[in-house]
mmCIF file of N, CA and C and ligand atoms in Angstrom:
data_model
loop_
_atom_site.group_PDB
_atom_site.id
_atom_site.type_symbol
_atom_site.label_atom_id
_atom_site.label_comp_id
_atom_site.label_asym_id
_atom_site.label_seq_id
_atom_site.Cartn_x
_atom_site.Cartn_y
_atom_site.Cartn_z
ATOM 1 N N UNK P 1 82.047 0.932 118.892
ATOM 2 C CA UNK P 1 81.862 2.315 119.333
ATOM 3 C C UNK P 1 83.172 2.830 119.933
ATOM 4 N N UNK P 2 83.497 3.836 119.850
ATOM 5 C CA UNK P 2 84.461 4.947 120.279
ATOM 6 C C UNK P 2 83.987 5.852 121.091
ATOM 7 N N UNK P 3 84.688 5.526 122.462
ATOM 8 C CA UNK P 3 84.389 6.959 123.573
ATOM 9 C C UNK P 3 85.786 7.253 123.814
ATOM 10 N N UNK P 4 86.214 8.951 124.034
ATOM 11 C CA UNK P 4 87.299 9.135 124.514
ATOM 12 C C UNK P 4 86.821 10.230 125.340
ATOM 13 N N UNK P 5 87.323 11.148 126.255
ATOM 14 C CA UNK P 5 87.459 12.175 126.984
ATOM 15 C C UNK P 5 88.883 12.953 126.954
ATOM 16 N N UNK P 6 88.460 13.943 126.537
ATOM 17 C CA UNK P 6 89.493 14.942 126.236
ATOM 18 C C UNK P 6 90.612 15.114 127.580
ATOM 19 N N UNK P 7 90.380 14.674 128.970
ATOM 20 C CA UNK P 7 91.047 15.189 130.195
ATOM 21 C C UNK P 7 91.629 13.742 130.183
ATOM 22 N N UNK P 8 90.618 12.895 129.501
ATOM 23 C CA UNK P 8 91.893 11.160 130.134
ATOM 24 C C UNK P 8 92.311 10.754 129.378
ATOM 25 N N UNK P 9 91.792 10.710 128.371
ATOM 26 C CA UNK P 9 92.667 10.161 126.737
ATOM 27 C C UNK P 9 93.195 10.975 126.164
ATOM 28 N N UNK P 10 93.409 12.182 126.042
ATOM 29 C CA UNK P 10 94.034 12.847 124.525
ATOM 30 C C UNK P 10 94.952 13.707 125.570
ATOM 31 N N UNK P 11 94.569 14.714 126.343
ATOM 32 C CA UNK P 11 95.741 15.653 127.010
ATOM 33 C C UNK P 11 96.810 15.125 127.369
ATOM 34 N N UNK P 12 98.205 15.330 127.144
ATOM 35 C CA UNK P 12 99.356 14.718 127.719
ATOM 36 C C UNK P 12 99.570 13.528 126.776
ATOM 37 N N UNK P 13 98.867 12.690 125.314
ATOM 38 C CA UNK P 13 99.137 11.922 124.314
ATOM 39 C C UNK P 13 100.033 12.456 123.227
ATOM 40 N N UNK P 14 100.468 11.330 122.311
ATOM 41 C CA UNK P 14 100.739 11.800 120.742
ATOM 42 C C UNK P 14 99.500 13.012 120.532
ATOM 43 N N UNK P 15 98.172 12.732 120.809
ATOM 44 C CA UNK P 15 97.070 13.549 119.952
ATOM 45 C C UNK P 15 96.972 14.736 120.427
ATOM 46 N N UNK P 16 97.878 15.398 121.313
ATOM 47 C CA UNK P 16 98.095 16.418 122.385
ATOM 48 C C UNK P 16 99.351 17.261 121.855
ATOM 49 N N UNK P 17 98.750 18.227 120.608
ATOM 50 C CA UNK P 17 99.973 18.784 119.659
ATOM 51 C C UNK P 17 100.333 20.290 119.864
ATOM 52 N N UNK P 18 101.267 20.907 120.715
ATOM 53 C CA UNK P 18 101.445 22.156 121.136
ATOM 54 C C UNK P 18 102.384 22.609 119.872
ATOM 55 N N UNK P 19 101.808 23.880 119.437
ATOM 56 C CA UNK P 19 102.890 24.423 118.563
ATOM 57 C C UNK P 19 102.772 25.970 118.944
ATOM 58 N N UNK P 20 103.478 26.810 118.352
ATOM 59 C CA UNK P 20 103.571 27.961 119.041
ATOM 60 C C UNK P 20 102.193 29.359 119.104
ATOM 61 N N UNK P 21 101.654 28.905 118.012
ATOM 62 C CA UNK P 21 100.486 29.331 117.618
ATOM 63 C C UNK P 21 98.895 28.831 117.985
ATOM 64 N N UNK P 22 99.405 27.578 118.256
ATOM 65 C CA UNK P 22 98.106 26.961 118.753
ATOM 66 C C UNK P 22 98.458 25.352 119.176
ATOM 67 N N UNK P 23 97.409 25.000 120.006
ATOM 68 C CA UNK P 23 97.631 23.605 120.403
ATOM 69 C C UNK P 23 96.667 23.088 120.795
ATOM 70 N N UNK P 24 96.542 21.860 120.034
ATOM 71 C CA UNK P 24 95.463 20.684 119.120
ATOM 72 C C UNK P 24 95.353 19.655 119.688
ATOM 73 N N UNK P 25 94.172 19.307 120.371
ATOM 74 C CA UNK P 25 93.753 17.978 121.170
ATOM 75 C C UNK P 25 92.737 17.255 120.051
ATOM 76 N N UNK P 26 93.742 16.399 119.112
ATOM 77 C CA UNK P 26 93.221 15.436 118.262
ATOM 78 C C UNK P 26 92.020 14.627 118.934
ATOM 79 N N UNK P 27 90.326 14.588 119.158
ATOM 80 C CA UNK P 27 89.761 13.228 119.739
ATOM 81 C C UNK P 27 89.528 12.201 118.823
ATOM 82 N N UNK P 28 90.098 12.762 117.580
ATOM 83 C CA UNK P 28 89.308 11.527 116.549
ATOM 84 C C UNK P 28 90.688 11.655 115.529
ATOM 85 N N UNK P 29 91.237 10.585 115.096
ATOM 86 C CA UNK P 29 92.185 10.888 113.723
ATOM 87 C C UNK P 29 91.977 9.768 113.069
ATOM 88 N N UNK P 30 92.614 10.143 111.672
ATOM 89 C CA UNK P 30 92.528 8.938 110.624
ATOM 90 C C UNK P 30 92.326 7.415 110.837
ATOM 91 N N UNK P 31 93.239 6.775 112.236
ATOM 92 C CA UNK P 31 93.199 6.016 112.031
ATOM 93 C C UNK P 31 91.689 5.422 113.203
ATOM 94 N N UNK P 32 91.293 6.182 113.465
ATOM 95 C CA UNK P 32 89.764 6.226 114.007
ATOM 96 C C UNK P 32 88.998 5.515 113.230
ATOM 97 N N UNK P 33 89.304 5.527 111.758
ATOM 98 C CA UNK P 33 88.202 4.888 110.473
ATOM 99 C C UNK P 33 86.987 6.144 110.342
ATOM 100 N N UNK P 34 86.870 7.339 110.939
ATOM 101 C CA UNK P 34 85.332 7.422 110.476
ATOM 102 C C UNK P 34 85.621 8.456 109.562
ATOM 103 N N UNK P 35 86.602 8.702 108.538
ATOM 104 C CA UNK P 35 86.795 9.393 107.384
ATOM 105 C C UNK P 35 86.535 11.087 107.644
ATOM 106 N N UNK P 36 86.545 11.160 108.979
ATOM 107 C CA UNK P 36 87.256 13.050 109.085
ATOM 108 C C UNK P 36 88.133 12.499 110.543
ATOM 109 N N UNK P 37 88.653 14.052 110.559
ATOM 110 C CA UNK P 37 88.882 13.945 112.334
ATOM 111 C C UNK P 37 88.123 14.872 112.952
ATOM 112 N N UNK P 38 88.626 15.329 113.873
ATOM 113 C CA UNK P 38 87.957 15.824 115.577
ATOM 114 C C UNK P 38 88.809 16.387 116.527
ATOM 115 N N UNK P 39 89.116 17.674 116.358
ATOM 116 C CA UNK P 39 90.048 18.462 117.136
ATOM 117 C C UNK P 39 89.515 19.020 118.077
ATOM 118 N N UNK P 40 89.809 19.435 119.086
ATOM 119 C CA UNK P 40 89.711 20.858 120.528
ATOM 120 C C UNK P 40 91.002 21.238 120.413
ATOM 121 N N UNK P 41 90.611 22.738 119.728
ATOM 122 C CA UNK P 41 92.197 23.162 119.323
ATOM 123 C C UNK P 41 91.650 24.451 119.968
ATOM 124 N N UNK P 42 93.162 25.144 120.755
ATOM 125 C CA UNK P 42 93.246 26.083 121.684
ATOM 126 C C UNK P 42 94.431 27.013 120.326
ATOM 127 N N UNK P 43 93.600 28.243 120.271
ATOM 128 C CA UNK P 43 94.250 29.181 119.113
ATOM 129 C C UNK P 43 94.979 30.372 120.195
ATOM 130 N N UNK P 44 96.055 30.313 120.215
ATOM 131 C CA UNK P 44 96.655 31.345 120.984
ATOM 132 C C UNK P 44 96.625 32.862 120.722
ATOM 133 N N UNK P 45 96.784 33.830 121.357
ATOM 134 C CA UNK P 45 96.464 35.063 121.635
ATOM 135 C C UNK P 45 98.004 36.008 120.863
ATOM 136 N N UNK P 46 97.490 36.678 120.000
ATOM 137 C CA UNK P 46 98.593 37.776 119.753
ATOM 138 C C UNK P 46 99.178 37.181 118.733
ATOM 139 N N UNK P 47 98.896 35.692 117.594
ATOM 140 C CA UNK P 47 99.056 35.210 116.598
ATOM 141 C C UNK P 47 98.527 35.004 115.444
ATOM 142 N N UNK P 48 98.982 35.282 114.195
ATOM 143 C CA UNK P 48 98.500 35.443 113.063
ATOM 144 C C UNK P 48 98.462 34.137 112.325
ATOM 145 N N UNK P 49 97.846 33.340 112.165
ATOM 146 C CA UNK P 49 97.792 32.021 111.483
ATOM 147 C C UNK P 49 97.483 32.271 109.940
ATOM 148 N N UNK P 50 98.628 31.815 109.055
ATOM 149 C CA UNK P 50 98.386 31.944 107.798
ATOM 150 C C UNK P 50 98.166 30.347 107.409
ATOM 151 N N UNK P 51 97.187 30.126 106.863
ATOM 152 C CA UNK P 51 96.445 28.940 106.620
ATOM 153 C C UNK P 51 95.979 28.930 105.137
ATOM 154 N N UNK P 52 96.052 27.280 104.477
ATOM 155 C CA UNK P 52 95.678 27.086 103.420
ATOM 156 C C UNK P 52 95.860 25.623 103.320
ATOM 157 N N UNK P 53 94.178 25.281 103.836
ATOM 158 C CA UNK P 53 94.347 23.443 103.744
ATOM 159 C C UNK P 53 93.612 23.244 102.255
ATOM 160 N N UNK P 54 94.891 22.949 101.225
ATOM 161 C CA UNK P 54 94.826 22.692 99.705
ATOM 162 C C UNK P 54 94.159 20.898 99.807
ATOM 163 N N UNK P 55 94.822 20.343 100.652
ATOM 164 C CA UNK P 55 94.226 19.382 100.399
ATOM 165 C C UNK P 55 93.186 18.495 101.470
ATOM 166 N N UNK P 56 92.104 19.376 102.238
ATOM 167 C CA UNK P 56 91.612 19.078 103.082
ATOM 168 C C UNK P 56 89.977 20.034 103.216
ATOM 169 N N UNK P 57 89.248 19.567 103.386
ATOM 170 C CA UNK P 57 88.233 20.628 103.562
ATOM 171 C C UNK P 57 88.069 20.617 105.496
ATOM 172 N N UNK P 58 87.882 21.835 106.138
ATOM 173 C CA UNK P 58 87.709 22.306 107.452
ATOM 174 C C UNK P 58 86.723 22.853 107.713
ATOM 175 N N UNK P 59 85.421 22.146 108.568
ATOM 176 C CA UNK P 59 85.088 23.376 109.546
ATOM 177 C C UNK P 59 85.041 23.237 111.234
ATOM 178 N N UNK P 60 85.399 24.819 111.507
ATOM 179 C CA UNK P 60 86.100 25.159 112.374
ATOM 180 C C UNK P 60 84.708 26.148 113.521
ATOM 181 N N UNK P 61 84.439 25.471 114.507
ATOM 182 C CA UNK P 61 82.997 26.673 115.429
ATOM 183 C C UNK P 61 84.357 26.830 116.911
ATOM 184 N N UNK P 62 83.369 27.711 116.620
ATOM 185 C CA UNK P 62 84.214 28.871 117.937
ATOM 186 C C UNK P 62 83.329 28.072 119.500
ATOM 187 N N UNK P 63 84.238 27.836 120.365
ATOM 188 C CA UNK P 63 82.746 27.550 121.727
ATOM 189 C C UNK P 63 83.738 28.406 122.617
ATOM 190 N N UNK P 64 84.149 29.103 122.115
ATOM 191 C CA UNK P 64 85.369 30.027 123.741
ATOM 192 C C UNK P 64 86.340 31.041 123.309
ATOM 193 N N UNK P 65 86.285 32.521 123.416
ATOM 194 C CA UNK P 65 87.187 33.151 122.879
ATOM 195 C C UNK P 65 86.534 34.178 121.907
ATOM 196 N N UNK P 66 86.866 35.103 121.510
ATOM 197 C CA UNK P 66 86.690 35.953 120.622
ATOM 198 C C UNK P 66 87.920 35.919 119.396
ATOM 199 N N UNK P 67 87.935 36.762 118.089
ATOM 200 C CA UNK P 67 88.875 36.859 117.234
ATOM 201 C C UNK P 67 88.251 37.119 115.913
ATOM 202 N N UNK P 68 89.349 36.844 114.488
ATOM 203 C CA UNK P 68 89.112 36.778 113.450
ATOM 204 C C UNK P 68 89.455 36.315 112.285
ATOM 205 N N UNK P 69 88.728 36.092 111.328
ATOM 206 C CA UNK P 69 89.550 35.188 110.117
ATOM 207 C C UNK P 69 89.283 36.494 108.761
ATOM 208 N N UNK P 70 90.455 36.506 108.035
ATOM 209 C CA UNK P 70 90.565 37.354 107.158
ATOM 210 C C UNK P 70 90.430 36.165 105.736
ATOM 211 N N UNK P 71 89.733 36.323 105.398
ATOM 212 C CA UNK P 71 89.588 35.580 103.315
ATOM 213 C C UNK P 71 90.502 36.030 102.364
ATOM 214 N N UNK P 72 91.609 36.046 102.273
ATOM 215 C CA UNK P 72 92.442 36.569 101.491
ATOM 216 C C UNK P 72 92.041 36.228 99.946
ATOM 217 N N UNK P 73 91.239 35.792 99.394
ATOM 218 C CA UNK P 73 90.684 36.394 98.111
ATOM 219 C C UNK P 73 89.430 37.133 97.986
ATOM 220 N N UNK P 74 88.741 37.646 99.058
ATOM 221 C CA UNK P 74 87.627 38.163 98.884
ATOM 222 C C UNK P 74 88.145 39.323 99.732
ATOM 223 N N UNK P 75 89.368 39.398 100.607
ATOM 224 C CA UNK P 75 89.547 40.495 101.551
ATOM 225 C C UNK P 75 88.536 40.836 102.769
ATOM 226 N N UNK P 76 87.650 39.912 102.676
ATOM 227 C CA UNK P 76 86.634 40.348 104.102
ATOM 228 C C UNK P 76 87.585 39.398 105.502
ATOM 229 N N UNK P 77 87.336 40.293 106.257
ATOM 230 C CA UNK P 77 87.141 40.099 107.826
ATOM 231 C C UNK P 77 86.362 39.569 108.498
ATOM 232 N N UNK P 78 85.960 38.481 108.985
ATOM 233 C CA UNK P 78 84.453 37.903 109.634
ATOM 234 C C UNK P 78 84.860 37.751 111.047
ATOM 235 N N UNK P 79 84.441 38.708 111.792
ATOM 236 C CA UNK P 79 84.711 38.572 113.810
ATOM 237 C C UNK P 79 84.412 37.034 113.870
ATOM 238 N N UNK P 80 84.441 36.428 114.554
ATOM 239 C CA UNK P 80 84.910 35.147 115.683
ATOM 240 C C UNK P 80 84.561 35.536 117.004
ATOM 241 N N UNK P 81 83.529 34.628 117.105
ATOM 242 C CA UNK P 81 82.870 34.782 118.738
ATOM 243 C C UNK P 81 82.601 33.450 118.899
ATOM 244 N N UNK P 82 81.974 32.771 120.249
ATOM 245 C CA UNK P 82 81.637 32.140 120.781
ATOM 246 C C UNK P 82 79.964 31.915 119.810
ATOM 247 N N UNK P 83 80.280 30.388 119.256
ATOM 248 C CA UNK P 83 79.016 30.001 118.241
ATOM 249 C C UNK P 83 78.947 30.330 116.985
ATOM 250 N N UNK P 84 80.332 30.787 116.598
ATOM 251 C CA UNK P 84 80.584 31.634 114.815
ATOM 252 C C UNK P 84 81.187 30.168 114.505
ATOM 253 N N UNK P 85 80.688 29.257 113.776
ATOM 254 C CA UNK P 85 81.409 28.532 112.763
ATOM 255 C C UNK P 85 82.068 29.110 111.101
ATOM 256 N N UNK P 86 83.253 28.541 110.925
ATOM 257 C CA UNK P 86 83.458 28.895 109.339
ATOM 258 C C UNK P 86 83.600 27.236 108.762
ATOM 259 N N UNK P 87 83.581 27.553 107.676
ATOM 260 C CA UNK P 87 83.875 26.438 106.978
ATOM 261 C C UNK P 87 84.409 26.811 105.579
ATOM 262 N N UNK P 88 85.935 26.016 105.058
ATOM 263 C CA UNK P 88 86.530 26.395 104.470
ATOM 264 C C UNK P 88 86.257 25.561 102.719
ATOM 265 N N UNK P 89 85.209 25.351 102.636
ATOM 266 C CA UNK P 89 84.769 24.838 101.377
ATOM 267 C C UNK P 89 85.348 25.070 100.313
ATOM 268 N N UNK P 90 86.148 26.208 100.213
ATOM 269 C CA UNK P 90 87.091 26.500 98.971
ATOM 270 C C UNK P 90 88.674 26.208 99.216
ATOM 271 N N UNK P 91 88.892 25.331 99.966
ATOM 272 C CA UNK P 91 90.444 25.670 100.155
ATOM 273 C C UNK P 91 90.376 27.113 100.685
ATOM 274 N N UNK P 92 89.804 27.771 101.033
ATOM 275 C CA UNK P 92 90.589 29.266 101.129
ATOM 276 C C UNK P 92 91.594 29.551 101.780
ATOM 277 N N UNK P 93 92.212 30.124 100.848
ATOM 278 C CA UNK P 93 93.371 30.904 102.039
ATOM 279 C C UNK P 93 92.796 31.944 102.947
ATOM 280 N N UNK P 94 93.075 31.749 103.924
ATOM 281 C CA UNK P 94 93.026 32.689 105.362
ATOM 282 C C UNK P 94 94.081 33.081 106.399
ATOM 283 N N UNK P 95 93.491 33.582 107.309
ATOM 284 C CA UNK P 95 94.463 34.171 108.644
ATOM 285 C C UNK P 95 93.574 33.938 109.510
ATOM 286 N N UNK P 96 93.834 33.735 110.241
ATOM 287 C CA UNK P 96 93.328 33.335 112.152
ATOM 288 C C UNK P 96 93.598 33.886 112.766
ATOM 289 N N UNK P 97 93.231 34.784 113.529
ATOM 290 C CA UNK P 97 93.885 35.214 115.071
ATOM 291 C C UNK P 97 92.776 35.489 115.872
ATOM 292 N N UNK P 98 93.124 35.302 117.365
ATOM 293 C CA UNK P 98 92.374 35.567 118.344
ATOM 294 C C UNK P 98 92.865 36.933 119.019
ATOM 295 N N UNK P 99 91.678 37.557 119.148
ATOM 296 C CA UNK P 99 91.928 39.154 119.952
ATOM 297 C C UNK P 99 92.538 39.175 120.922
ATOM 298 N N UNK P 100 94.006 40.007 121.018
ATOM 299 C CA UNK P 100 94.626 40.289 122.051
ATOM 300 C C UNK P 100 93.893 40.187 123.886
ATOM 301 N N UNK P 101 93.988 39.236 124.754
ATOM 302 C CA UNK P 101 93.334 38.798 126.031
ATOM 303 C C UNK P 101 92.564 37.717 125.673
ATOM 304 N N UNK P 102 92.357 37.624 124.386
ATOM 305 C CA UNK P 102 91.736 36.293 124.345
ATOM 306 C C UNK P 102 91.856 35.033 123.479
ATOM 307 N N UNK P 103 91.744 33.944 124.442
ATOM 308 C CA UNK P 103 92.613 32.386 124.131
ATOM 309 C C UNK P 103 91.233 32.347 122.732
ATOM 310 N N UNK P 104 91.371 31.336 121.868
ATOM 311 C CA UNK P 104 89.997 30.610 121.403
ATOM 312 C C UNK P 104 89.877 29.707 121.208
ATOM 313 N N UNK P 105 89.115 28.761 121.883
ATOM 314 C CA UNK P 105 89.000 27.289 121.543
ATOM 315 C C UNK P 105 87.666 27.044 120.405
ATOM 316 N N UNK P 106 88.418 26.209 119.842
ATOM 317 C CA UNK P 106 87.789 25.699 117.940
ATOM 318 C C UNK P 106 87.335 24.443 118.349
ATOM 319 N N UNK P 107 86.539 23.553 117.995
ATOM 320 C CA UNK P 107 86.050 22.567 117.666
ATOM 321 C C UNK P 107 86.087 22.411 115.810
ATOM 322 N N UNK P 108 87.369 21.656 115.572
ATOM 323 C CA UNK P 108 87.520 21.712 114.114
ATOM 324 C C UNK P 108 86.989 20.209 113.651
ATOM 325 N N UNK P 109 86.948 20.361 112.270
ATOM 326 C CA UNK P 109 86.867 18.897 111.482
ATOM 327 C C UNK P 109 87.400 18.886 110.065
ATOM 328 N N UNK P 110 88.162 18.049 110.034
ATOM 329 C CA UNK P 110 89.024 18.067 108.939
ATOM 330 C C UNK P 110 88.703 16.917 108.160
ATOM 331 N N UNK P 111 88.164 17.079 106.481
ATOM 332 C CA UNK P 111 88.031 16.034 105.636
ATOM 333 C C UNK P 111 88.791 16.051 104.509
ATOM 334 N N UNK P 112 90.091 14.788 104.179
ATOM 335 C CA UNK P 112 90.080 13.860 105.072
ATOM 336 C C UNK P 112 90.925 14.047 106.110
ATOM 337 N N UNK P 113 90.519 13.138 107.390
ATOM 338 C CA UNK P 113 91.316 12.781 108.549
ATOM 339 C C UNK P 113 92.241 13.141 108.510
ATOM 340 N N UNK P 114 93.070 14.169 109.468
ATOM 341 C CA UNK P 114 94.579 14.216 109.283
ATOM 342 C C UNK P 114 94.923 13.137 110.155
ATOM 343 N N UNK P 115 96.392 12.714 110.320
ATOM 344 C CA UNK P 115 96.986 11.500 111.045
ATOM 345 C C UNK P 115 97.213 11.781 112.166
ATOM 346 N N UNK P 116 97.712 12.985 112.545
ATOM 347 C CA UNK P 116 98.059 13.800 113.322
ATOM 348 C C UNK P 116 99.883 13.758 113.364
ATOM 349 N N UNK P 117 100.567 13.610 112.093
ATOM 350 C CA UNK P 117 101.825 13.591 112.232
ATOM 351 C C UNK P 117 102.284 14.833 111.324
ATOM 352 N N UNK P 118 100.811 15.205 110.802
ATOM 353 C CA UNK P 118 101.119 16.459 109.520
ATOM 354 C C UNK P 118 102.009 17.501 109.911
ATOM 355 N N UNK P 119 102.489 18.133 109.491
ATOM 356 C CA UNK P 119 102.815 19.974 110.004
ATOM 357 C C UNK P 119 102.679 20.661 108.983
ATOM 358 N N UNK P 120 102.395 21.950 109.699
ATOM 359 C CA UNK P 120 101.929 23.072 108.270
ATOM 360 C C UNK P 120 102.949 22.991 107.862
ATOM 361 N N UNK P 121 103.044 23.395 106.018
ATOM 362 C CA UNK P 121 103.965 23.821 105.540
ATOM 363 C C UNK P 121 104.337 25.062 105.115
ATOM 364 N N UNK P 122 105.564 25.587 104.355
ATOM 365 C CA UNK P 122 105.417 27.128 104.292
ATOM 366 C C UNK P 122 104.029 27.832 103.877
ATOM 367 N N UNK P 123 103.384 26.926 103.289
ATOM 368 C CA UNK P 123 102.162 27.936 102.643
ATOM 369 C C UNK P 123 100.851 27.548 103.091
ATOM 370 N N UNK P 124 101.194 27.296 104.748
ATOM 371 C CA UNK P 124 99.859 26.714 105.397
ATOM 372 C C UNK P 124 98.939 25.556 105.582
ATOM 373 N N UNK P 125 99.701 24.252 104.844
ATOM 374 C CA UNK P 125 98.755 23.712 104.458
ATOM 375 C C UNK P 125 99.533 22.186 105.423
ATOM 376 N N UNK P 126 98.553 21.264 105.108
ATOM 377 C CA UNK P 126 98.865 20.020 105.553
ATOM 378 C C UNK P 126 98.926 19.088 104.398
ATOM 379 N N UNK P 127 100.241 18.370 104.332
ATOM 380 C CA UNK P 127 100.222 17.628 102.647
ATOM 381 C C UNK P 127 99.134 16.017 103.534
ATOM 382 N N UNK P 128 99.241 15.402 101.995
ATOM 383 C CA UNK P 128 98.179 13.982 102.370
ATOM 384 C C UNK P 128 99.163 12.729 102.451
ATOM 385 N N UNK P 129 98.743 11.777 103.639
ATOM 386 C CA UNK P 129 99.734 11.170 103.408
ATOM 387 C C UNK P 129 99.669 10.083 102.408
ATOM 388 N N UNK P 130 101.233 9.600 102.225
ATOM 389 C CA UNK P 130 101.573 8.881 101.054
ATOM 390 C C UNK P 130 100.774 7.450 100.603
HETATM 391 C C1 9YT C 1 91.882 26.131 113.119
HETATM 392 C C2 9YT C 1 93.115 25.447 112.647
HETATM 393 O O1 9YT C 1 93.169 24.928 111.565
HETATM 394 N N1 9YT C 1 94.132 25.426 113.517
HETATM 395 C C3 9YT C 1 95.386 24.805 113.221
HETATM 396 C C4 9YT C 1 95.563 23.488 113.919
HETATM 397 C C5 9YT C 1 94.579 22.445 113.470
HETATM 398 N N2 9YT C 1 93.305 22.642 114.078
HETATM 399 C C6 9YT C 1 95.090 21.070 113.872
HETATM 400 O O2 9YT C 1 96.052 20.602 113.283
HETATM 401 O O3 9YT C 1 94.533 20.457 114.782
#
């Protein structure tokens, strides 16, 4: 069995990933074994996240924050509140942002597991590792 706590194990770790747009408290990664991971990812305010996990399926529930994700092949807008899950079953390309005053924390899951050494690349995405 696996217990961690987000305040004693992961904040201030490798799994503790600040980037300028958002920053990702890995509790679960690849090498966890249980074939996804397990993020508390804090989506920052006044940023546009262009996203496209090609090789990963995501879903992503809102528990804090308001905002929105745009579908860039269907062109809809879906608000982001507190208890809105998405899930990205198509690869889709999207955009993220949280409404100006407000932070949003995600509870994501990513299949498969990222390592947590990935970084987006120009076109959003996280490659698989080798
Ligand atoms: C919602 C989303 O995909 N945010 C980007 C960061 C990602 N959650 C991660 O790498 O932990």
């Amino acid at each position: 069995m696996i217990v961690k706590n987000l305040y004693d194990d992961v904040i201030g770790t490798d799994a503790d990933v600040d980037s300028k747009q958002w920053t990702s408290r890995r509790l679960l990664l690849a090498k966890d074994g249980m074939g996804f991971s397990l993020h508390d990812t804090l989506i920052k305010e006044g940023e546009d996240l262009h996203l496209w996990y090609k090789n990963h399926l995501e879903a992503v529930y809102c528990i804090e924050g308001e905002g929105e994700i745009y579908d860039k092949a269907t062109g809809i807008t879906y608000p982001i509140r507190e208890g809105t899950v998405y899930a990205l079953d198509q690869h889709d390309q999207h955009i993220l942002s949280a409404n100006k005053g407000s932070q949003m924390r995600m509870v994501c899951v990513f299949n498969p597991p990222v390592t947590g050494r990935e970084t987006h690349d120009k076109d959003g995405s996280y490659n698989l590792p080798e």
